[in-house]
Amino acid sequence: MERPLDFWRDRRMLCGGCGHCCVVDLDWIDRWEQAKETSPGCGLTCEHEDAPRVTVDAGDPALNDDLVAQFFWYHTSTQPDWPSRDFDPAADLTPGIRRMMGGDERVTAWAARQRAKALHVGTYEAAVHNMLRRMRDQADRGNQFYLYRVHLKPSVTEREGWIVDPSNWLGDVVLAEVCPPGIDVARYLNYHEDPGGLSLALGRDAIQGVQQIAVPLPDAWDTDWVSDAVAALEGASDELIPATGKPGRFLRPSFPRAGRAGEFGAELADLLPVNLHDQFASAAAFAEGDDPARWARRASSLFDLVKNPGEVLAELDKAQHRPV
């Protein structure tokens, strides 16, 4: 069962100082994060430890225990077989890295801790946001991503209510800490991707199966936009221009073609929700040596994941169900 998709939807902000809850749009949150807005109830700004934060919508249907397993949940990953049945965190560690980690015994203990982590699934919006964030923050811009539609087992038992995001500074959650014996999934307020939405921390055994597609879709670009962008980029110089003047020694040389691509990418980013601007601009950045046509098609296809999710979901509908 699919929930309505809306990257632009209003969010609820709860003030820790006065308890005031209000409905705001993403632009208000962006201004608030820059200390340009205050709590309507008591005037606190974002600098205060009790400042307003996004909170769960009490009417979110995912709070209904009877619906959790009926909903589609989503995840993005560079793993082509997520969640892998034979996941070995230490498989790619070189002998040198193993020695740096303290030897095989410590590597084995580390791998056990990795396998004890909870898996994360959430809304479609959260999955796309997570992919763009990883492209910006984790050097994944050049890696192939996969979008997974996750089907839970009908028999799953939910932890009562919801909890705040339990992730540590690395984004990890120990499964046993949020899902004690007898509990299969825990709902949590996602602060980072699709802020204010509910995501799930769960174990592999709670998943019945997945559908998978590679994203962005290979042919989901806007032909007119791509043609305009390619013409502009091919007309721009691909020669580096050294910085001049006294500050020149501190500045990197400019790359006219990359600058022109940045302008086109910024135009697309401005059409997205404000909380995706930076992530999208970074994910769609033009690197030295990129082919203009390939870059333009990819940038437009990334944009399409947000602007035209129906096309993406239609491809998922056709994807084979893989039991987990």
GROMACS .gro file of N, CA and C in nm, residues 124 213-226 268 280 293-315:
model
  120
  124TYR      N    1   0.950   0.702   0.081
  124TYR     CA    2   1.019   0.722  -0.047
  124TYR      C    3   1.102   0.850  -0.041
  213ILE      N    4   1.524  -0.142  -0.818
  213ILE     CA    5   1.559  -0.082  -0.947
  213ILE      C    6   1.684   0.003  -0.928
  214ALA      N    7   1.758   0.021  -1.036
  214ALA     CA    8   1.873   0.111  -1.033
  214ALA      C    9   1.823   0.255  -1.050
  215VAL      N   10   1.879   0.346  -0.973
  215VAL     CA   11   1.840   0.487  -0.982
  215VAL      C   12   1.965   0.574  -0.993
  216PRO      N   13   1.953   0.689  -1.063
  216PRO     CA   14   1.832   0.735  -1.131
  216PRO      C   15   1.798   0.648  -1.251
  217LEU      N   16   1.672   0.655  -1.296
  217LEU     CA   17   1.631   0.575  -1.410
  217LEU      C   18   1.714   0.612  -1.533
  218PRO      N   19   1.749   0.516  -1.615
  218PRO     CA   20   1.843   0.543  -1.724
  218PRO      C   21   1.790   0.633  -1.835
  219ASP      N   22   1.658   0.648  -1.848
  219ASP     CA   23   1.603   0.727  -1.960
  219ASP      C   24   1.496   0.825  -1.913
  220ALA      N   25   1.512   0.877  -1.791
  220ALA     CA   26   1.408   0.962  -1.732
  220ALA      C   27   1.443   1.110  -1.738
  221TRP      N   28   1.516   1.152  -1.840
  221TRP     CA   29   1.557   1.291  -1.845
  221TRP      C   30   1.461   1.374  -1.931
  222ASP      N   31   1.465   1.505  -1.910
  222ASP     CA   32   1.388   1.601  -1.988
  222ASP      C   33   1.469   1.633  -2.113
  223THR      N   34   1.420   1.590  -2.230
  223THR     CA   35   1.496   1.603  -2.354
  223THR      C   36   1.531   1.748  -2.386
  224ASP      N   37   1.436   1.839  -2.369
  224ASP     CA   38   1.462   1.980  -2.401
  224ASP      C   39   1.568   2.039  -2.309
  225TRP      N   40   1.555   2.010  -2.179
  225TRP     CA   41   1.653   2.063  -2.084
  225TRP      C   42   1.792   2.008  -2.113
  226VAL      N   43   1.799   1.879  -2.141
  226VAL     CA   44   1.928   1.817  -2.171
  226VAL      C   45   1.990   1.878  -2.296
  268LEU      N   46   1.797   2.374  -1.155
  268LEU     CA   47   1.717   2.259  -1.114
  268LEU      C   48   1.699   2.255  -0.963
  280PHE      N   49   2.134   1.815  -0.369
  280PHE     CA   50   2.118   1.795  -0.513
  280PHE      C   51   2.231   1.862  -0.591
  293ALA      N   52   2.690   1.544  -2.232
  293ALA     CA   53   2.562   1.476  -2.252
  293ALA      C   54   2.533   1.380  -2.137
  294ARG      N   55   2.634   1.304  -2.098
  294ARG     CA   56   2.614   1.210  -1.988
  294ARG      C   57   2.580   1.284  -1.859
  295TRP      N   58   2.652   1.396  -1.833
  295TRP     CA   59   2.624   1.473  -1.712
  295TRP      C   60   2.481   1.527  -1.714
  296ALA      N   61   2.438   1.585  -1.826
  296ALA     CA   62   2.306   1.646  -1.834
  296ALA      C   63   2.196   1.542  -1.815
  297ARG      N   64   2.212   1.427  -1.874
  297ARG     CA   65   2.110   1.322  -1.859
  297ARG      C   66   2.101   1.275  -1.715
  298ARG      N   67   2.217   1.262  -1.652
  298ARG     CA   68   2.216   1.216  -1.513
  298ARG      C   69   2.154   1.321  -1.421
  299ALA      N   70   2.191   1.448  -1.440
  299ALA     CA   71   2.137   1.554  -1.356
  299ALA      C   72   1.986   1.562  -1.370
  300SER      N   73   1.937   1.554  -1.493
  300SER     CA   74   1.793   1.561  -1.516
  300SER      C   75   1.722   1.440  -1.458
  301SER      N   76   1.785   1.323  -1.466
  301SER     CA   77   1.724   1.201  -1.410
  301SER      C   78   1.721   1.206  -1.258
  302LEU      N   79   1.825   1.261  -1.195
  302LEU     CA   80   1.824   1.279  -1.050
  302LEU      C   81   1.710   1.372  -1.009
  303PHE      N   82   1.693   1.479  -1.083
  303PHE     CA   83   1.586   1.575  -1.058
  303PHE      C   84   1.450   1.506  -1.067
  304ASP      N   85   1.437   1.415  -1.162
  304ASP     CA   86   1.311   1.345  -1.186
  304ASP      C   87   1.270   1.258  -1.067
  305LEU      N   88   1.366   1.210  -0.990
  305LEU     CA   89   1.333   1.129  -0.873
  305LEU      C   90   1.247   1.204  -0.774
  306VAL      N   91   1.264   1.336  -0.769
  306VAL     CA   92   1.187   1.420  -0.678
  306VAL      C   93   1.062   1.475  -0.746
  307LYS      N   94   1.079   1.525  -0.869
  307LYS     CA   95   0.968   1.592  -0.936
  307LYS      C   96   0.865   1.496  -0.995
  308ASN      N   97   0.907   1.377  -1.034
  308ASN     CA   98   0.816   1.282  -1.098
  308ASN      C   99   0.829   1.143  -1.037
  309PRO      N  100   0.799   1.129  -0.908
  309PRO     CA  101   0.815   0.998  -0.844
  309PRO      C  102   0.723   0.891  -0.901
  310GLY      N  103   0.612   0.932  -0.962
  310GLY     CA  104   0.521   0.833  -1.019
  310GLY      C  105   0.586   0.745  -1.122
  311GLU      N  106   0.676   0.803  -1.201
  311GLU     CA  107   0.749   0.727  -1.302
  311GLU      C  108   0.840   0.624  -1.237
  312VAL      N  109   0.901   0.661  -1.127
  312VAL     CA  110   0.989   0.570  -1.054
  312VAL      C  111   0.909   0.456  -0.993
  313LEU      N  112   0.796   0.489  -0.932
  313LEU     CA  113   0.713   0.386  -0.869
  313LEU      C  114   0.657   0.291  -0.973
  314ALA      N  115   0.628   0.341  -1.093
  314ALA     CA  116   0.579   0.254  -1.200
  314ALA      C  117   0.684   0.151  -1.238
  315GLU      N  118   0.811   0.192  -1.238
  315GLU     CA  119   0.918   0.097  -1.267
  315GLU      C  120   0.931  -0.006  -1.155
   0.00000   0.00000   0.00000
